C-alpha cells in the first residue's frame, strides 16, 4: 500500500529531510527500482547541492543521478564531480561533461542514452533549479507502476496542479499559450504538454527512439510526447506544484521560443498525423 505522510508541497528552501518526509513511501520491490534522474545543468552551482541533497534523501535507495553539464562557466560540472567523489559516491552520482552549451534537448538525448546504457529501468527528467519538487518522484514512480502508464508527467495543469505565485506573469502567459498552441496543432490531449518533469520506462524511451530527436528546448519535450502518443503509448499526468527557480537565471530565450513555435509544423510534416480512437499498443 502507498502511504502518504503529508501533502507534497515544495518551497524553495525546504530542508532535504523535510522534503523526504513528505514523499510517499512505496512498497518493495517498487521502492528499490533502478531509477536514474537525468539532470541537465548550465550554471546551476547555487542549486545543485540542494537538489541533490533532496533527491538522495528520498525513500528510493537505488536512485541515481546523472548530471549532464555543458561546461558551465560557473563550475557546476566540477562541483558535481566533487560531490560525487566526496559526498555521494560515483555509484549514486555521475557527471556527463559536454564541451559547450548546446541546449536542453541535446543534453537530454546524450544523458538519457547514457542512463539506459548504464542499466536504468526508469528515467526521470528534471530541472536542477528546484522548480520541480523532488518529493514528487516516488509518487510519480508509484503512478507509473500502478497505472501501467508508459510515461508519467509531473503536471502543472492537471487538476490539483499549481504554479508558484511568484512565477512572472510573462512566463505564465507564455506557458499557457504554448500549451494551447501545441495541443491544438498536434491534437494532443495532454494538459501540460511542455512539462520538463517526467518519469519514463526504459522500454518507452527505446520505442520512441530518443536518439533520433533533433529538437531542442521546449520543442524537445513536445516531440517526446508526440512520439509517445504516435506509438499508441499511455501518458498519465500527476499534479505538482511548480516553483519559480530560487537561484541563478533561466536559459529560456527567443531562439528557444521560435523553435517551439515552428516545431509543431515540422512534426506534422515529418511524423504522421495522429489517428483518432487508435487502440493503445502494449510493448512492455
Ligand atoms: N546541459 C544543459 N543544460 C541546460 C541548458 N539550458 C538549460 N539547461 C538546464 O535545463 C534546466 C531548465 O532550464 P531553465 O533555464 O530553468 O529553463 P526554464 O525553466 O524554462 O526557465 C536547468 O536545469 C538548466 O540548467 C543547456 O544548454 N545545456
Ligand atoms: Mg527553470
Short mmCIF file of C-alpha atoms and ligand atoms in Angstrom, two decimals:
data_model
loop_
_atom_site.label_atom_id
_atom_site.label_comp_id
_atom_site.label_asym_id
_atom_site.label_seq_id
_atom_site.Cartn_x
_atom_site.Cartn_y
_atom_site.Cartn_z
CA UNK A 1 0.00 0.00 0.00
CA UNK A 2 1.21 3.52 -0.74
CA UNK A 3 1.39 5.70 2.37
CA UNK A 4 1.50 9.46 2.24
CA UNK A 5 2.92 11.33 5.23
CA UNK A 6 1.53 14.72 4.27
CA UNK A 7 0.72 16.83 1.25
CA UNK A 8 3.57 17.26 -1.21
CA UNK A 9 4.09 20.99 -1.33
CA UNK A 10 7.52 22.28 -2.19
CA UNK A 11 9.02 25.58 -1.25
CA UNK A 12 12.44 26.69 -2.34
CA UNK A 13 14.26 26.47 0.97
CA UNK A 14 12.65 23.38 2.48
CA UNK A 15 15.36 21.13 4.03
CA UNK A 16 16.03 17.79 2.34
CA UNK A 17 14.78 15.76 5.31
CA UNK A 18 11.51 17.63 5.43
CA UNK A 19 11.00 17.15 1.69
CA UNK A 20 11.75 13.44 2.01
CA UNK A 21 9.23 13.12 4.86
CA UNK A 22 6.55 14.46 2.52
CA UNK A 23 7.24 11.85 -0.12
CA UNK A 24 5.06 8.76 -0.41
CA UNK A 25 6.74 5.55 0.73
CA UNK A 26 6.46 2.89 -1.92
CA UNK A 27 6.31 -0.83 -1.13
CA UNK A 28 9.06 -3.17 -2.33
CA UNK A 29 10.11 -4.02 -4.97
CA UNK A 30 8.96 -0.63 -6.32
CA UNK A 31 10.96 1.41 -3.78
CA UNK A 32 14.20 -0.26 -4.91
CA UNK A 33 13.61 0.22 -8.62
CA UNK A 34 16.66 1.13 -10.73
CA UNK A 35 15.81 4.77 -11.35
CA UNK A 36 18.13 7.40 -12.80
CA UNK A 37 17.41 11.12 -12.65
CA UNK A 38 18.92 12.77 -15.72
CA UNK A 39 19.54 16.41 -14.85
CA UNK A 40 20.87 18.90 -17.42
CA UNK A 41 22.74 21.81 -15.88
CA UNK A 42 24.06 25.10 -17.12
CA UNK A 43 25.25 27.48 -14.40
CA UNK A 44 23.37 25.80 -11.58
CA UNK A 45 26.10 25.68 -8.92
CA UNK A 46 23.91 27.50 -6.37
CA UNK A 47 21.09 24.99 -6.78
CA UNK A 48 22.93 21.72 -7.32
CA UNK A 49 23.83 20.82 -3.69
CA UNK A 50 20.23 21.47 -2.57
CA UNK A 51 18.53 19.46 -5.29
CA UNK A 52 20.96 16.55 -4.90
CA UNK A 53 20.51 16.53 -1.11
CA UNK A 54 16.73 16.39 -1.57
CA UNK A 55 16.87 13.60 -4.17
CA UNK A 56 19.24 11.40 -2.19
CA UNK A 57 17.13 11.82 0.97
CA UNK A 58 14.11 10.25 -0.79
CA UNK A 59 12.99 6.75 0.24
CA UNK A 60 14.31 5.36 -3.07
CA UNK A 61 17.55 3.54 -2.16
CA UNK A 62 18.55 2.66 -5.73
CA UNK A 63 18.04 6.17 -7.12
CA UNK A 64 20.98 7.52 -9.10
CA UNK A 65 21.55 10.96 -10.58
CA UNK A 66 23.31 11.75 -13.83
CA UNK A 67 24.22 15.42 -14.13
CA UNK A 68 24.65 16.48 -17.77
CA UNK A 69 26.70 19.66 -17.76
CA UNK A 70 27.53 21.78 -20.82
CA UNK A 71 30.84 23.10 -19.46
CA UNK A 72 29.11 25.66 -17.24
CA UNK A 73 31.28 28.76 -16.72
CA UNK A 74 30.28 28.83 -13.02
CA UNK A 75 31.91 25.43 -12.44
CA UNK A 76 28.71 23.35 -11.98
CA UNK A 77 30.41 20.38 -13.68
CA UNK A 78 33.38 20.46 -11.32
CA UNK A 79 31.11 20.87 -8.31
CA UNK A 80 29.13 17.82 -9.40
CA UNK A 81 32.37 15.83 -9.72
CA UNK A 82 33.42 16.91 -6.25
CA UNK A 83 30.05 15.94 -4.75
CA UNK A 84 30.27 12.55 -6.49
CA UNK A 85 33.75 11.98 -5.10
CA UNK A 86 33.37 13.33 -1.56
CA UNK A 87 29.70 13.15 -0.67
CA UNK A 88 27.56 10.64 -2.56
CA UNK A 89 29.99 8.28 -4.29
CA UNK A 90 30.32 7.61 -8.01
CA UNK A 91 27.77 4.76 -7.83
CA UNK A 92 25.00 7.21 -6.96
CA UNK A 93 26.09 10.37 -8.70
CA UNK A 94 27.84 10.63 -12.05
CA UNK A 95 28.55 13.50 -14.41
CA UNK A 96 28.46 13.70 -18.17
CA UNK A 97 30.57 16.59 -19.42
CA UNK A 98 29.76 18.14 -22.76
CA UNK A 99 32.04 20.64 -24.47
CA UNK A 100 29.75 23.68 -24.55
CA UNK A 101 26.17 24.95 -24.37
CA UNK A 102 24.14 23.12 -26.96
CA UNK A 103 20.68 23.31 -25.43
CA UNK A 104 18.46 21.24 -23.18
CA UNK A 105 17.36 18.75 -25.83
CA UNK A 106 20.90 17.82 -26.86
CA UNK A 107 21.87 17.34 -23.20
CA UNK A 108 18.86 15.07 -22.64
CA UNK A 109 19.49 12.93 -25.72
CA UNK A 110 23.05 12.33 -24.51
CA UNK A 111 22.08 11.86 -20.87
CA UNK A 112 19.12 9.55 -21.46
CA UNK A 113 21.21 7.37 -23.80
CA UNK A 114 23.88 7.17 -21.14
CA UNK A 115 21.40 6.29 -18.37
CA UNK A 116 19.92 3.48 -20.49
CA UNK A 117 23.39 2.14 -21.29
CA UNK A 118 24.11 2.08 -17.55
CA UNK A 119 21.03 -0.10 -16.98
CA UNK A 120 18.36 2.32 -15.73
CA UNK A 121 14.87 0.77 -15.79
CA UNK A 122 13.22 4.14 -15.12
CA UNK A 123 14.48 7.55 -16.17
CA UNK A 124 13.40 10.84 -14.60
CA UNK A 125 13.74 14.12 -16.50
CA UNK A 126 14.09 17.02 -14.12
CA UNK A 127 15.46 20.59 -13.96
CA UNK A 128 18.20 21.42 -11.48
CA UNK A 129 16.69 24.72 -10.32
CA UNK A 130 14.19 23.30 -7.76
CA UNK A 131 11.21 24.19 -9.94
CA UNK A 132 10.27 20.53 -9.95
CA UNK A 133 9.57 19.18 -6.44
CA UNK A 134 11.90 16.22 -5.77
CA UNK A 135 9.46 14.78 -3.23
CA UNK A 136 7.02 14.08 -6.09
CA UNK A 137 9.35 11.50 -7.66
CA UNK A 138 8.19 8.49 -5.57
CA UNK A 139 4.56 9.33 -6.29
CA UNK A 140 5.31 9.59 -10.00
CA UNK A 141 7.08 6.21 -9.94
CA UNK A 142 4.18 4.69 -7.99
CA UNK A 143 1.72 6.08 -10.54
CA UNK A 144 3.77 4.75 -13.45
CA UNK A 145 3.78 1.27 -11.92
CA UNK A 146 0.23 1.17 -10.59
CA UNK A 147 -1.46 2.55 -13.71
CA UNK A 148 0.77 0.71 -16.18
CA UNK A 149 1.46 4.05 -17.84
CA UNK A 150 4.35 4.29 -20.27
CA UNK A 151 5.31 7.75 -19.02
CA UNK A 152 4.09 9.93 -16.16
CA UNK A 153 4.22 13.72 -16.37
CA UNK A 154 4.57 15.96 -13.31
CA UNK A 155 1.88 18.35 -14.46
CA UNK A 156 1.26 21.99 -13.61
CA UNK A 157 -2.09 22.00 -15.38
CA UNK A 158 -3.72 18.72 -14.33
CA UNK A 159 -6.45 19.19 -11.74
CA UNK A 160 -4.70 19.92 -8.44
CA UNK A 161 -1.52 21.20 -10.11
CA UNK A 162 -0.19 24.64 -9.19
CA UNK A 163 2.11 27.37 -10.44
CA UNK A 164 4.12 29.40 -7.95
CA UNK A 165 2.51 32.77 -7.37
CA UNK A 166 5.87 34.48 -7.95
CA UNK A 167 6.40 32.99 -11.42
CA UNK A 168 6.28 36.07 -13.65
CA UNK A 169 3.09 36.95 -15.47
CA UNK A 170 5.06 36.87 -18.72
CA UNK A 171 6.21 33.27 -18.09
CA UNK A 172 2.73 32.18 -17.03
CA UNK A 173 1.21 33.64 -20.18
CA UNK A 174 3.91 32.15 -22.40
CA UNK A 175 3.45 28.73 -20.86
CA UNK A 176 -0.35 28.85 -21.14
CA UNK A 177 -0.14 30.00 -24.77
CA UNK A 178 2.48 27.36 -25.70
CA UNK A 179 0.34 24.61 -24.21
CA UNK A 180 -2.79 25.75 -26.02
CA UNK A 181 -0.93 26.17 -29.33
CA UNK A 182 0.75 22.77 -29.24
CA UNK A 183 -2.32 20.91 -28.07
CA UNK A 184 -4.43 22.35 -30.87
CA UNK A 185 -1.87 21.98 -33.66
CA UNK A 186 -0.81 18.46 -32.73
CA UNK A 187 -4.16 17.36 -31.35
CA UNK A 188 -2.62 16.06 -28.16
CA UNK A 189 -4.83 15.76 -25.13
CA UNK A 190 -2.11 16.38 -22.60
CA UNK A 191 -2.70 19.18 -20.12
CA UNK A 192 0.95 20.09 -19.57
CA UNK A 193 2.45 19.28 -22.93
CA UNK A 194 5.60 21.39 -22.41
CA UNK A 195 6.39 20.00 -18.95
CA UNK A 196 10.01 19.08 -18.20
CA UNK A 197 9.34 16.80 -15.21
CA UNK A 198 8.62 13.21 -16.26
CA UNK A 199 9.37 9.59 -15.47
CA UNK A 200 9.82 7.16 -18.31
CA UNK A 201 10.01 3.39 -18.60
CA UNK A 202 13.12 2.16 -20.29
CA UNK A 203 11.04 0.45 -22.97
CA UNK A 204 9.12 3.63 -23.76
CA UNK A 205 12.34 5.52 -24.40
CA UNK A 206 13.53 2.74 -26.71
CA UNK A 207 10.18 2.68 -28.54
CA UNK A 208 10.13 6.41 -29.27
CA UNK A 209 13.78 6.43 -30.40
CA UNK A 210 15.03 9.29 -28.23
CA UNK A 211 18.39 9.24 -30.00
CA UNK A 212 16.63 10.31 -33.21
CA UNK A 213 15.17 13.52 -31.72
CA UNK A 214 16.68 16.67 -33.18
CA UNK A 215 14.61 19.37 -31.48
CA UNK A 216 15.89 21.35 -28.53
CA UNK A 217 14.44 23.47 -25.72
CA UNK A 218 10.68 23.12 -25.09
CA UNK A 219 10.25 21.62 -28.53
CA UNK A 220 12.20 18.62 -27.27
CA UNK A 221 9.62 17.99 -24.55
CA UNK A 222 6.82 18.30 -27.09
CA UNK A 223 8.48 15.95 -29.57
CA UNK A 224 8.98 13.32 -26.85
CA UNK A 225 5.24 13.48 -26.09
CA UNK A 226 4.25 13.44 -29.74
CA UNK A 227 6.34 10.36 -30.46
CA UNK A 228 4.86 8.67 -27.38
CA UNK A 229 1.30 9.34 -28.48
CA UNK A 230 2.11 8.30 -32.03
CA UNK A 231 3.36 4.96 -30.75
CA UNK A 232 -0.02 4.44 -29.05
CA UNK A 233 1.56 4.55 -25.59
CA UNK A 234 -0.10 5.66 -22.39
CA UNK A 235 0.62 9.03 -20.75
CA UNK A 236 -0.64 9.81 -17.24
CA UNK A 237 -0.36 13.21 -15.53
CA UNK A 238 0.20 13.71 -11.81
CA UNK A 239 -0.41 17.20 -10.40
CA UNK A 240 2.61 19.02 -9.00
CA UNK A 241 3.34 22.47 -7.67
CA UNK A 242 5.85 24.24 -9.92
CA UNK A 243 8.13 26.69 -8.12
CA UNK A 244 9.96 29.68 -9.52
CA UNK A 245 13.71 28.92 -9.60
CA UNK A 246 15.39 30.03 -6.38
CA UNK A 247 18.87 30.94 -7.62
CA UNK A 248 20.55 31.55 -10.96
CA UNK A 249 18.89 32.56 -14.21
CA UNK A 250 16.56 30.98 -16.74
CA UNK A 251 18.13 29.95 -20.06
CA UNK A 252 14.87 30.49 -21.92
CA UNK A 253 15.48 32.85 -24.85
CA UNK A 254 13.91 33.99 -28.09
CA UNK A 255 15.60 31.22 -30.10
CA UNK A 256 14.00 28.58 -27.86
CA UNK A 257 10.60 30.23 -28.31
CA UNK A 258 10.86 30.49 -32.09
CA UNK A 259 11.95 26.86 -32.36
CA UNK A 260 8.99 25.82 -30.20
CA UNK A 261 6.59 27.81 -32.37
CA UNK A 262 7.81 26.13 -35.57
CA UNK A 263 8.18 22.63 -34.20
CA UNK A 264 4.52 21.52 -34.44
CA UNK A 265 4.57 22.20 -38.19
CA UNK A 266 7.78 20.24 -38.61
CA UNK A 267 6.41 17.35 -36.58
CA UNK A 268 3.20 17.28 -38.59
CA UNK A 269 5.20 17.17 -41.81
CA UNK A 270 7.74 14.55 -40.80
CA UNK A 271 5.74 12.34 -38.47
CA UNK A 272 2.29 11.01 -39.44
CA UNK A 273 -0.80 12.77 -38.07
CA UNK A 274 -2.36 11.22 -35.02
CA UNK A 275 -5.23 8.89 -35.70
CA UNK A 276 -8.34 9.18 -33.58
CA UNK A 277 -9.55 6.33 -31.46
CA UNK A 278 -6.45 4.24 -32.18
CA UNK A 279 -6.18 1.48 -29.56
CA UNK A 280 -3.04 1.70 -27.42
CA UNK A 281 -0.44 -0.98 -28.07
CA UNK A 282 1.34 -2.55 -25.16
CA UNK A 283 5.07 -3.01 -25.58
CA UNK A 284 6.30 -3.85 -22.14
N1 LIG B 1 23.32 20.91 -20.13
C1 LIG B 1 22.50 21.94 -20.39
N2 LIG B 1 21.53 22.26 -19.50
C2 LIG B 1 20.71 23.31 -19.80
C3 LIG B 1 20.84 24.07 -20.99
N3 LIG B 1 19.88 25.02 -20.98
C4 LIG B 1 19.19 24.86 -19.82
N4 LIG B 1 19.70 23.84 -19.10
C5 LIG B 1 19.22 23.31 -17.82
O1 LIG B 1 17.90 22.87 -18.03
C6 LIG B 1 17.08 23.13 -16.89
C7 LIG B 1 15.92 24.05 -17.32
O2 LIG B 1 16.43 25.30 -17.76
P1 LIG B 1 15.85 26.69 -17.24
O3 LIG B 1 16.84 27.73 -17.60
O4 LIG B 1 15.49 26.58 -15.80
O5 LIG B 1 14.58 26.87 -18.13
P2 LIG B 1 13.15 27.42 -17.69
O6 LIG B 1 12.71 26.56 -16.53
O7 LIG B 1 12.32 27.26 -18.90
O8 LIG B 1 13.34 28.83 -17.29
C8 LIG B 1 18.00 23.73 -15.85
O9 LIG B 1 18.47 22.71 -15.02
C9 LIG B 1 19.12 24.33 -16.70
O10 LIG B 1 20.35 24.45 -16.01
C10 LIG B 1 21.88 23.69 -21.91
O11 LIG B 1 22.08 24.30 -22.96
N5 LIG B 1 22.67 22.64 -21.56
MG1 LIG B 2 13.68 26.53 -14.72
#
